[in-house]
Tab-separated table of C-alpha atoms in Angstrom:
chain	number	residue	atom	x	y	z
G	29	MET	CA	-38.143	176.900	-104.688
G	30	LYS	CA	-37.474	175.301	-101.162
G	31	LYS	CA	-35.601	178.294	-99.895
G	32	ASN	CA	-37.921	180.646	-101.075
G	33	THR	CA	-40.991	178.605	-99.483
G	34	LEU	CA	-38.967	178.228	-96.428
G	35	PHE	CA	-38.322	181.808	-95.993
G	36	PHE	CA	-42.021	182.362	-96.639
G	37	VAL	CA	-42.889	180.069	-93.675
G	38	LEU	CA	-40.480	181.519	-91.265
G	39	LEU	CA	-41.242	185.408	-91.763
G	40	TYR	CA	-44.941	184.928	-92.429
G	41	ILE	CA	-47.731	183.156	-90.580
G	42	CYS	CA	-50.739	183.260	-93.020
G	43	ILE	CA	-54.555	182.929	-92.075
G	44	LEU	CA	-57.669	181.678	-93.931
G	45	ALA	CA	-60.712	183.697	-92.954
G	46	PHE	CA	-62.922	183.741	-96.055
G	47	GLN	CA	-60.060	185.204	-97.711
G	48	LYS	CA	-56.240	184.379	-97.209
G	49	THR	CA	-54.397	187.080	-95.549
G	50	CYS	CA	-50.563	187.448	-94.647
G	51	TYR	CA	-49.104	189.062	-91.648
G	52	GLY	CA	-45.585	190.184	-92.354
G	53	LEU	CA	-43.670	190.752	-89.380
G	54	ASP	CA	-42.198	193.976	-89.143
G	55	THR	CA	-40.345	195.119	-86.542
G	56	ALA	CA	-42.322	196.642	-83.727
G	57	TRP	CA	-39.284	196.561	-81.326
G	58	ALA	CA	-35.991	194.891	-81.498
G	59	ASP	CA	-33.232	194.242	-79.173
G	60	GLN	CA	-29.569	193.261	-79.131
G	61	ASN	CA	-30.665	189.596	-79.874
G	62	LEU	CA	-32.462	190.349	-82.679
G	63	ILE	CA	-35.771	189.681	-81.514
G	64	GLU	CA	-38.604	191.275	-83.316
G	65	GLN	CA	-42.077	191.379	-82.584
G	66	LYS	CA	-45.513	192.919	-84.198
G	67	ILE	CA	-49.103	192.857	-83.279
G	68	GLU	CA	-51.887	192.696	-85.786
G	69	GLN	CA	-55.486	193.430	-85.966
G	70	GLN	CA	-58.624	192.750	-88.099
G	71	GLN	CA	-62.214	193.307	-87.525
G	72	HIS	CA	-64.906	191.726	-89.396
G	73	LEU	CA	-68.524	191.250	-89.424
G	74	GLU	CA	-68.439	187.975	-87.878
G	75	PHE	CA	-65.405	188.163	-86.000
G	76	ASP	CA	-62.439	190.371	-84.551
G	77	LEU	CA	-58.636	189.038	-84.288
G	78	GLU	CA	-55.656	190.067	-82.999
G	79	GLN	CA	-52.122	187.900	-83.933
G	80	ARG	CA	-48.896	188.804	-82.470
G	81	ASN	CA	-45.593	187.553	-84.320
G	82	ILE	CA	-42.462	187.312	-82.525
G	83	ILE	CA	-39.440	186.376	-84.605
G	84	PHE	CA	-35.761	185.040	-83.336
G	85	GLN	CA	-33.535	185.907	-86.003
G	86	ASP	CA	-32.018	182.925	-87.778
G	87	GLU	CA	-33.491	180.495	-84.812
G	88	GLY	CA	-37.781	180.744	-85.816
G	89	TYR	CA	-40.721	182.324	-84.960
G	90	PHE	CA	-43.532	182.284	-82.274
G	91	TYR	CA	-47.168	183.146	-83.269
G	92	MET	CA	-50.387	183.897	-80.960
G	93	ARG	CA	-53.961	184.810	-81.947
G	94	ARG	CA	-56.867	185.438	-80.256
G	95	ILE	CA	-60.388	185.747	-82.320
G	96	ASP	CA	-63.288	187.187	-80.893
G	97	PHE	CA	-66.604	185.767	-82.165
G	98	LYS	CA	-69.728	188.255	-82.981
G	99	GLU	CA	-72.248	185.472	-83.665
G	100	SER	CA	-73.018	181.945	-83.051
G	101	GLN	CA	-73.736	180.322	-86.804
G	102	GLY	CA	-71.100	178.677	-88.660
G	103	ASN	CA	-67.454	178.325	-88.442
G	104	TYR	CA	-64.432	180.410	-88.405
G	105	TYR	CA	-61.554	178.622	-90.707
G	106	THR	CA	-57.749	179.562	-90.783
G	107	SER	CA	-55.020	177.569	-92.146
G	108	PHE	CA	-51.336	178.017	-93.244
G	109	SER	CA	-48.813	175.729	-94.938
G	110	ILE	CA	-45.830	173.846	-93.929
G	111	PRO	CA	-43.203	172.980	-96.532
G	112	GLY	CA	-42.766	169.361	-97.539
G	113	THR	CA	-44.666	166.248	-99.222
G	114	THR	CA	-43.341	163.821	-96.520
G	115	GLY	CA	-43.024	164.437	-92.596
G	116	THR	CA	-43.978	162.548	-88.601
G	117	LEU	CA	-46.640	163.594	-86.357
G	118	THR	CA	-45.424	163.268	-82.880
G	119	TYR	CA	-47.235	163.703	-79.527
G	120	PHE	CA	-47.513	162.239	-75.788
G	121	ASP	CA	-50.203	160.253	-74.842
G	122	THR	CA	-52.145	160.382	-71.521
G	123	ASP	CA	-49.307	157.717	-70.433
G	124	LYS	CA	-46.544	160.172	-71.392
G	125	ASN	CA	-45.839	157.855	-73.955
G	126	LYS	CA	-43.944	159.122	-77.092
G	127	VAL	CA	-46.216	158.665	-80.166
G	128	THR	CA	-44.647	159.044	-83.638
G	129	ILE	CA	-46.609	158.273	-86.516
G	130	PRO	CA	-46.146	159.621	-90.949
G	131	LEU	CA	-48.223	162.586	-91.363
G	132	VAL	CA	-51.360	161.809	-93.164
G	133	ASP	CA	-54.188	163.301	-94.549
G	134	GLY	CA	-56.606	163.979	-91.556
G	135	PRO	CA	-57.743	164.968	-88.077
G	136	LEU	CA	-54.966	165.635	-85.513
G	137	PRO	CA	-55.276	164.154	-82.059
G	138	LEU	CA	-57.019	166.457	-79.519
G	139	ASP	CA	-55.702	167.558	-76.105
G	140	VAL	CA	-52.123	166.786	-76.667
G	141	LEU	CA	-49.159	169.022	-77.775
G	142	LEU	CA	-48.676	168.625	-81.707
G	143	ILE	CA	-45.166	168.193	-82.906
G	144	ILE	CA	-45.169	168.331	-86.827
G	145	GLU	CA	-41.590	167.510	-88.812
G	146	THR	CA	-40.802	167.722	-92.321
G	147	PRO	CA	-37.348	167.651	-94.204
G	148	GLU	CA	-37.858	171.236	-94.720
G	149	HIS	CA	-39.624	172.811	-91.669
G	150	HIS	CA	-40.799	171.827	-87.974
G	151	MET	CA	-43.392	173.263	-86.007
G	152	ILE	CA	-45.199	172.949	-82.487
G	153	LEU	CA	-49.274	173.467	-82.818
G	154	GLY	CA	-51.423	174.334	-79.556
G	155	GLN	CA	-54.893	173.107	-79.760
G	156	ALA	CA	-57.813	174.780	-81.317
G	157	TYR	CA	-59.436	175.872	-78.142
G	158	GLN	CA	-62.156	178.405	-77.447
G	159	TYR	CA	-63.109	180.036	-74.116
G	160	ARG	CA	-64.965	182.936	-72.723
G	161	ASP	CA	-63.936	185.583	-70.193
G	162	LEU	CA	-65.265	185.685	-66.761
G	163	GLY	CA	-63.330	188.734	-65.395
G	164	ARG	CA	-60.376	189.120	-62.990
G	165	GLY	CA	-57.798	187.083	-65.594
G	166	THR	CA	-60.068	184.085	-65.717
G	167	LYS	CA	-61.126	182.077	-68.726
G	168	GLN	CA	-63.630	179.329	-68.826
G	169	SER	CA	-62.340	176.839	-71.610
G	170	TYR	CA	-65.245	175.577	-73.998
G	171	THR	CA	-63.715	172.016	-74.223
G	172	THR	CA	-66.634	169.929	-75.646
G	173	ASP	CA	-66.802	172.369	-78.497
G	174	THR	CA	-63.207	172.135	-79.451
G	175	LEU	CA	-62.644	170.858	-82.979
G	176	PRO	CA	-59.572	169.163	-84.117
G	177	ILE	CA	-57.297	170.472	-86.371
G	178	TYR	CA	-56.860	168.943	-90.009
G	179	ILE	CA	-53.689	168.456	-92.167
G	180	GLU	CA	-54.138	167.771	-95.918
G	181	GLN	CA	-51.423	167.101	-98.511
G	182	ARG	CA	-51.163	169.789	-101.021
G	183	ASP	CA	-48.953	170.161	-103.783
G	184	GLY	CA	-45.538	170.446	-102.305
G	185	TYR	CA	-46.933	171.337	-99.162
G	186	TRP	CA	-49.104	170.569	-96.044
G	187	GLU	CA	-52.130	172.569	-95.333
G	188	VAL	CA	-52.760	173.232	-91.385
G	189	ILE	CA	-56.464	173.580	-91.061
G	190	TYR	CA	-57.861	175.443	-87.828
G	191	ARG	CA	-62.093	174.981	-87.253
G	192	TYR	CA	-64.068	177.154	-84.489
G	193	LYS	CA	-67.503	177.221	-83.780
G	194	TYR	CA	-68.674	180.609	-84.017
G	195	ILE	CA	-70.154	181.156	-80.399
G	196	GLU	CA	-71.023	184.695	-79.831
G	197	GLY	CA	-69.089	186.322	-76.661
G	198	ASN	CA	-66.512	183.471	-77.108
G	199	HIS	CA	-62.660	183.650	-78.462
G	200	GLY	CA	-60.397	181.133	-80.212
G	201	ILE	CA	-56.896	180.935	-79.206
G	202	LEU	CA	-54.063	179.408	-81.474
G	203	TRP	CA	-50.665	179.544	-81.195
G	204	GLY	CA	-47.525	177.639	-82.247
G	205	ILE	CA	-43.711	177.705	-83.000
G	206	GLY	CA	-42.074	176.949	-86.243
G	207	SER	CA	-38.457	176.633	-87.540
G	208	ASN	CA	-36.371	175.316	-90.450
G	209	GLN	CA	-34.367	173.874	-87.748
G	210	PRO	CA	-35.076	170.679	-85.586
G	211	PHE	CA	-36.591	172.123	-82.040
G	212	PHE	CA	-34.765	169.088	-79.848
G	213	ASP	CA	-33.526	165.427	-80.385
G	214	LEU	CA	-36.391	163.438	-78.778
G	215	THR	CA	-34.496	160.212	-79.049
G	216	ASN	CA	-32.420	161.698	-76.053
G	217	GLU	CA	-34.439	160.203	-72.717
G	218	ALA	CA	-34.103	163.356	-70.796
G	219	GLN	CA	-35.621	165.532	-73.611
G	220	ALA	CA	-38.169	163.370	-74.367
G	221	THR	CA	-39.022	163.100	-70.498
G	222	LEU	CA	-39.092	166.755	-70.273
G	223	TRP	CA	-41.608	167.005	-73.122
G	224	SER	CA	-43.745	164.564	-72.128
G	225	VAL	CA	-44.420	166.320	-68.956
G	226	TYR	CA	-44.983	169.910	-69.827
G	227	ASP	CA	-48.724	170.193	-69.956
G	228	VAL	CA	-50.256	173.037	-71.946
G	229	THR	CA	-53.872	171.038	-72.360
G	230	GLN	CA	-55.091	169.752	-69.081
G	231	SER	CA	-53.899	171.784	-66.222
G	232	ALA	CA	-52.512	174.780	-68.039
G	233	ARG	CA	-53.234	176.852	-71.365
G	234	LEU	CA	-51.471	179.427	-73.314
G	235	ALA	CA	-53.334	182.468	-74.229
G	236	GLU	CA	-53.209	185.978	-75.805
G	237	ASP	CA	-51.857	187.646	-72.475
G	238	GLY	CA	-49.787	184.528	-70.986
G	239	TYR	CA	-49.781	181.452	-68.872
G	240	TYR	CA	-53.067	180.116	-67.590
G	241	TYR	CA	-53.318	177.277	-65.101
G	242	LYS	CA	-56.312	175.439	-63.745
G	243	SER	CA	-58.595	177.376	-61.300
G	244	PRO	CA	-58.846	176.315	-57.837
G	245	ASN	CA	-62.347	176.168	-56.241
G	246	SER	CA	-60.874	179.110	-53.619
G	247	TYR	CA	-60.800	181.469	-56.405
G	248	ILE	CA	-63.485	183.861	-57.432
G	249	PRO	CA	-64.488	183.698	-60.300
G	250	THR	CA	-64.005	179.971	-60.774
G	251	HIS	CA	-65.781	177.115	-62.922
G	252	LYS	CA	-65.033	173.404	-63.340
G	253	ASP	CA	-63.476	174.486	-66.791
G	254	ALA	CA	-61.743	177.864	-65.604
G	255	PHE	CA	-57.967	178.754	-66.101
G	256	TRP	CA	-56.262	181.934	-64.461
G	257	ARG	CA	-53.399	183.727	-65.804
G	258	ASN	CA	-50.700	182.728	-63.083
G	259	PRO	CA	-47.819	185.008	-62.538
G	260	SER	CA	-45.595	182.512	-61.613
G	261	MET	CA	-45.879	180.942	-64.984
G	262	TYR	CA	-44.514	177.685	-64.116
G	263	LEU	CA	-43.927	176.411	-67.825
G	264	ALA	CA	-41.962	179.456	-68.779
G	265	THR	CA	-39.760	178.720	-65.767
G	266	SER	CA	-39.328	175.329	-66.561
G	267	PHE	CA	-38.492	176.012	-69.895
G	268	ILE	CA	-35.931	178.926	-68.953
G	269	LYS	CA	-34.067	177.031	-66.422
G	270	THR	CA	-34.292	173.228	-67.512
G	271	GLY	CA	-35.456	173.249	-71.070
G	272	GLY	CA	-32.492	172.749	-73.006
G	273	SER	CA	-33.734	173.081	-76.415
G	274	LYS	CA	-34.764	175.430	-78.779
G	275	ALA	CA	-38.233	175.103	-78.783
G	276	ALA	CA	-38.004	175.696	-74.670
G	277	ASP	CA	-35.986	178.926	-75.374
G	278	MET	CA	-38.381	180.195	-77.830
G	279	ILE	CA	-41.581	179.783	-75.880
G	280	GLY	CA	-40.025	180.632	-72.789
G	281	GLN	CA	-38.896	183.905	-74.303
G	282	SER	CA	-42.064	184.273	-75.761
G	283	LEU	CA	-44.241	183.813	-72.711
G	284	LEU	CA	-41.612	186.123	-70.573
G	285	LEU	CA	-41.781	189.233	-73.412
G	286	ILE	CA	-45.765	189.032	-73.440
G	287	ALA	CA	-46.128	188.991	-69.656
G	288	THR	CA	-43.901	192.352	-69.848
G	289	GLU	CA	-47.144	193.961	-70.485
G	290	ASN	CA	-49.120	192.655	-67.270
G	291	LEU	CA	-46.743	193.925	-64.925
G	292	GLU	CA	-48.213	197.034	-62.931
G	293	GLU	CA	-46.770	200.273	-62.788
G	294	GLU	CA	-45.606	199.902	-59.202
G	295	GLY	CA	-43.434	196.945	-60.427
G	296	TYR	CA	-45.304	193.645	-59.439
G	297	PHE	CA	-47.962	191.071	-61.045
G	298	LYS	CA	-51.182	190.968	-59.550
G	299	THR	CA	-53.098	188.010	-58.644
G	300	LEU	CA	-56.261	188.765	-60.245
G	301	PRO	CA	-59.113	186.684	-58.804
G	302	GLU	CA	-60.281	186.555	-55.267
G	303	SER	CA	-58.784	184.280	-53.117
G	304	SER	CA	-61.924	183.366	-50.701
G	305	TRP	CA	-59.443	182.179	-47.642
G	306	LEU	CA	-56.930	185.181	-47.954
G	307	LYS	CA	-60.494	187.379	-48.171
G	308	ASN	CA	-62.117	185.572	-44.977
G	309	ASP	CA	-58.878	185.420	-42.805
G	310	TYR	CA	-57.081	188.746	-43.677
G	311	ASP	CA	-59.399	190.665	-45.887
G	312	ILE	CA	-57.381	190.439	-49.005
G	313	ASP	CA	-59.532	191.644	-51.969
G	314	HIS	CA	-58.600	190.575	-55.812
G	315	GLY	CA	-55.819	192.212	-57.422
G	316	PHE	CA	-53.383	191.272	-54.683
G	317	PHE	CA	-49.548	190.947	-54.626
G	318	ASP	CA	-48.460	187.502	-53.789
G	319	THR	CA	-44.737	186.986	-52.804
G	320	ARG	CA	-44.024	183.647	-53.787
G	321	PHE	CA	-45.477	184.037	-57.763
G	322	ASN	CA	-43.455	187.300	-58.033
G	323	GLY	CA	-40.320	185.920	-56.592
G	324	ASP	CA	-40.750	182.551	-59.096
G	325	ILE	CA	-41.091	185.022	-62.066
G	326	GLY	CA	-38.792	187.375	-61.086
G	327	ASP	CA	-35.927	184.682	-60.586
G	328	THR	CA	-36.917	183.535	-64.088
G	329	TYR	CA	-36.189	186.765	-65.527
G	330	LEU	CA	-32.881	187.013	-63.859
G	331	GLU	CA	-32.089	183.789	-65.261
G	332	ALA	CA	-33.435	184.500	-68.693
G	333	TYR	CA	-31.054	187.676	-68.709
G	334	LYS	CA	-28.085	185.792	-67.419
G	335	LYS	CA	-28.912	183.212	-70.261
G	336	PHE	CA	-29.768	185.582	-73.092
G	337	GLY	CA	-28.700	188.932	-72.515
G	338	ASN	CA	-31.844	190.723	-73.388
G	339	PRO	CA	-32.016	194.033	-71.346
G	340	ILE	CA	-35.646	193.610	-71.382
G	341	TYR	CA	-35.377	190.764	-68.921
G	342	ARG	CA	-33.125	193.084	-66.580
G	343	GLU	CA	-35.279	195.666	-66.496
G	344	MET	CA	-37.970	193.497	-65.326
G	345	TYR	CA	-36.241	191.744	-62.398
G	346	LEU	CA	-35.008	195.126	-61.017
G	347	LYS	CA	-38.236	196.769	-61.481
G	348	MET	CA	-39.799	193.823	-59.651
G	349	GLY	CA	-36.948	193.640	-57.134
G	350	GLU	CA	-37.290	197.280	-56.150
G	351	TYR	CA	-40.858	196.335	-55.232
G	352	TYR	CA	-40.103	193.724	-53.508
G	353	LEU	CA	-37.585	195.278	-51.169
G	354	ASN	CA	-40.203	197.907	-50.224
G	355	HIS	CA	-42.670	195.008	-49.332
G	356	VAL	CA	-39.970	193.544	-47.158
G	357	LYS	CA	-39.150	196.918	-45.462
G	358	THR	CA	-42.615	197.620	-44.731
G	359	LYS	CA	-44.688	194.594	-43.988
G	360	LYS	CA	-42.340	192.402	-42.077
G	361	PHE	CA	-42.134	191.427	-38.330
G	362	VAL	CA	-39.047	191.862	-36.311
G	363	ASN	CA	-37.616	189.194	-34.022
G	364	TRP	CA	-34.637	188.897	-32.272
G	365	SER	CA	-31.720	186.750	-31.327
G	366	VAL	CA	-30.815	186.101	-27.480
G	367	LEU	CA	-27.476	187.897	-28.589
G	368	GLY	CA	-29.735	191.033	-29.951
G	369	GLU	CA	-29.457	190.166	-33.546
G	370	GLU	CA	-32.184	191.672	-35.408
G	371	GLY	CA	-34.317	189.175	-38.048
G	372	TRP	CA	-36.944	189.966	-40.507
G	373	LEU	CA	-40.259	187.631	-41.268
G	374	VAL	CA	-41.874	188.877	-44.090
G	375	GLN	CA	-45.773	188.692	-44.852
G	376	ASP	CA	-46.768	186.823	-47.565
G	377	TYR	CA	-49.494	188.978	-49.359
G	378	HIS	CA	-50.242	192.503	-49.866
G	379	HIS	CA	-52.945	194.569	-51.041
G	380	GLU	CA	-52.362	198.351	-52.404
G	381	GLN	CA	-55.926	198.875	-50.867
G	382	GLY	CA	-55.183	197.678	-47.600
G	383	ALA	CA	-55.597	194.426	-45.354
G	384	LYS	CA	-55.207	192.839	-42.038
G	385	PRO	CA	-51.458	191.550	-41.338
G	386	ASN	CA	-50.869	188.081	-42.766
G	387	HIS	CA	-48.586	185.286	-42.510
G	388	SER	CA	-44.855	184.455	-43.416
G	389	SER	CA	-44.481	181.203	-44.565
G	390	LEU	CA	-41.282	179.383	-44.605
G	391	ASN	CA	-41.309	178.499	-48.074
G	392	HIS	CA	-42.276	182.494	-49.050
G	393	GLN	CA	-39.499	183.697	-47.175
G	394	LEU	CA	-36.926	181.193	-48.359
G	395	HIS	CA	-37.396	181.676	-52.092
G	396	ALA	CA	-37.379	185.575	-51.649
G	397	ILE	CA	-33.750	185.208	-50.075
G	398	ASN	CA	-32.301	183.008	-52.608
G	399	TRP	CA	-34.114	185.433	-55.255
G	400	PHE	CA	-32.413	188.381	-53.561
G	401	LEU	CA	-28.877	186.878	-53.057
G	402	ARG	CA	-28.519	186.073	-56.927
G	403	ILE	CA	-29.556	189.640	-57.865
G	404	TYR	CA	-26.828	190.342	-55.464
G	405	GLU	CA	-24.527	188.311	-57.252
G	406	VAL	CA	-25.682	189.760	-60.537
G	407	GLU	CA	-25.761	193.524	-59.787
G	408	GLN	CA	-23.551	193.720	-56.714
G	409	ASP	CA	-26.311	195.622	-55.180
G	410	LEU	CA	-26.036	195.623	-51.180
G	411	ARG	CA	-29.268	196.515	-50.402
G	412	TYR	CA	-30.563	192.744	-51.888
G	413	GLU	CA	-27.891	191.097	-49.514
G	414	GLN	CA	-28.608	193.031	-46.579
G	415	ALA	CA	-32.534	192.153	-46.909
G	416	ALA	CA	-31.657	188.719	-47.172
G	417	ARG	CA	-29.721	188.335	-44.438
G	418	LYS	CA	-32.006	190.078	-42.070
G	419	MET	CA	-34.566	187.497	-43.458
G	420	ILE	CA	-32.218	184.592	-43.070
G	421	GLN	CA	-31.582	185.796	-39.523
G	422	GLY	CA	-35.416	186.046	-38.993
G	423	ILE	CA	-35.558	182.228	-39.575
G	424	LYS	CA	-32.984	181.471	-37.138
G	425	ASN	CA	-33.862	183.667	-34.438
G	426	ILE	CA	-37.149	181.227	-34.041
G	427	ARG	CA	-35.214	177.965	-35.183
G	428	ASP	CA	-36.871	175.457	-32.940
G	429	ARG	CA	-40.483	177.182	-33.428
G	430	TRP	CA	-40.364	175.611	-37.101
G	431	ILE	CA	-39.912	172.152	-35.929
G	432	MET	CA	-42.775	170.286	-35.378
G	433	PRO	CA	-43.063	167.130	-32.808
G	434	ASP	CA	-42.756	164.740	-35.971
G	435	GLY	CA	-39.793	166.436	-37.372
G	436	ASN	CA	-42.013	168.182	-40.084
G	437	LEU	CA	-41.508	171.831	-40.366
G	438	GLU	CA	-44.478	174.525	-39.472
G	439	TYR	CA	-45.667	176.231	-42.427
G	440	ALA	CA	-45.776	180.138	-41.539
G	441	TYR	CA	-45.431	182.452	-38.594
G	442	MET	CA	-48.918	183.737	-37.934
G	443	PRO	CA	-49.726	187.217	-37.103
G	444	ASP	CA	-50.565	186.324	-33.512
G	445	ASP	CA	-47.003	184.971	-32.776
G	446	THR	CA	-48.321	181.546	-33.179
G	447	MET	CA	-47.040	178.955	-35.828
G	448	GLY	CA	-49.494	177.143	-38.279
G	449	LEU	CA	-51.081	175.859	-41.369
G	450	VAL	CA	-49.889	172.662	-43.240
G	451	ASP	CA	-46.487	172.855	-45.006
G	452	TYR	CA	-45.755	171.365	-48.392
G	453	PRO	CA	-44.505	167.907	-48.700
G	454	TYR	CA	-41.058	168.707	-50.194
G	455	LEU	CA	-41.257	172.454	-51.816
G	456	THR	CA	-39.713	174.047	-48.535
G	457	TYR	CA	-37.017	171.497	-48.143
G	458	ASN	CA	-35.839	172.385	-51.952
G	459	ASP	CA	-36.166	175.473	-50.800
G	460	LEU	CA	-33.769	175.068	-47.942
G	461	LEU	CA	-31.132	173.024	-50.059
G	462	ALA	CA	-31.106	176.361	-52.597
G	463	THR	CA	-30.540	178.677	-49.896
G	464	GLN	CA	-27.711	176.431	-48.728
G	465	LYS	CA	-26.131	175.956	-51.925
G	466	ILE	CA	-26.100	179.833	-52.756
G	467	LEU	CA	-24.525	180.864	-49.058
G	468	PHE	CA	-21.931	178.269	-49.919
G	469	ARG	CA	-21.074	179.764	-53.401
G	470	ILE	CA	-21.050	183.515	-51.391
G	471	ASP	CA	-19.572	182.835	-48.335
G	472	GLY	CA	-17.893	179.656	-48.687
G	473	GLU	CA	-19.772	177.625	-45.912
G	474	ILE	CA	-23.792	176.538	-45.159
G	475	ASP	CA	-25.699	177.987	-42.599
G	476	SER	CA	-25.793	175.636	-39.298
G	477	ASP	CA	-29.272	176.620	-38.050
G	478	LEU	CA	-31.024	176.120	-41.484
G	479	GLU	CA	-29.064	172.749	-41.698
G	480	ILE	CA	-30.831	171.730	-38.823
G	481	LEU	CA	-34.030	172.646	-40.441
G	482	VAL	CA	-32.742	170.581	-43.621
G	483	GLN	CA	-32.382	167.333	-41.616
G	484	SER	CA	-35.508	167.569	-39.537
G	485	LYS	CA	-37.553	168.215	-42.800
G	486	LYS	CA	-35.429	165.281	-44.877
G	487	GLU	CA	-35.771	162.879	-41.688
G	488	TRP	CA	-39.451	163.666	-41.983
G	489	MET	CA	-39.717	162.894	-45.757
G	490	ASP	CA	-38.007	159.732	-45.445
G	491	ARG	CA	-40.498	158.306	-43.038
G	492	ASN	CA	-43.209	159.336	-44.804
G	493	HIS	CA	-41.887	158.007	-48.258
G	494	ILE	CA	-41.795	161.520	-49.774
G	495	GLN	CA	-40.458	161.465	-53.339
G	496	TYR	CA	-38.236	164.883	-54.056
């Protein structure tokens, strides 16, 4: 009986919306890693819904549902079952302390990631948030209308119940993962620390089309409760590169798979909102190419391919790499050393409809160098190494201009041949260290000019008590 129930929970996500309906996870596509996916849709008088189910064979499942509300009276209900008669709820409070309590009937805490474990099954649940689309990849969260998730003991299982207020024009999001195996060991201090800082409630959210981050005031549209679809997907990057658990692998890969649908045909992820300062300074419209965001997630696809071997990830980073290479060749400032060595400083942004030349920031430049060299290590494609070497030379050719009088580093080389803007406290330092590490791996030595920048930034950080 328990084995049958476990198999049912693993392969089906059941919903209760006036009547209970189960979605079978038929194979829409499958790769050599036995990942299966299907998207189901339903239309009703009161709501429409779309659910994506992703199965990780012999590991567990991920699900994501969007419910679009067509009226403003009453509530939408949905539920599913978790086998077991006992269990625990774990979450991290606002002070990042781990809280573990026995499962009992009643509402679950709001605004935290919910970890439910029974002897038979394990689940991680997102909150029952609802949103309104503002356009340009931006959602407004209706946080005050969020209702708590309930859990109730039934005959041999726990029923998890979601409720959403019907607000016409809004949509609800629910997501989670499940497995009949433990996700992680939270008695391990390193794992507990990681999960205490993973944020999907305050500054970030997961939604039907990817990872969203709190919208800055400089973006249009924006709102104090707005989130925008960020191509960089910070959480997915952390899960893939440092997560070290089944849960991190499952959520991280699910986000990467969802994001494949957002890649432009040309091979890049757009920043969909308008950035007011980029618009004012460089006439860059909404829907632009940001080299750092794309380099970040491109590198994550590369690491995911090395880790899991899924050819979809390789296809993604190669397509993105081709677009970025073309950007490097066509949107660069050329400089020369006293010995006549050519260097390139690459512009941070681009818009397909054109814009004014824009700056080349040190951190964007370094991150692209690092990503290109990592691609070269895997693919042995000399184009990436050659572009990276030209970009390194571009930094070296104006080495002393990067160093400010106080030892900090300039943020960017500006289109008018000046240095400007304010550098991050430690991001560029970390990028420099990464470049040196890769160069040592490839060349057997670090770069002496870059090391001067490393030491200058480090001394400034130490004087100003910057933690890194």
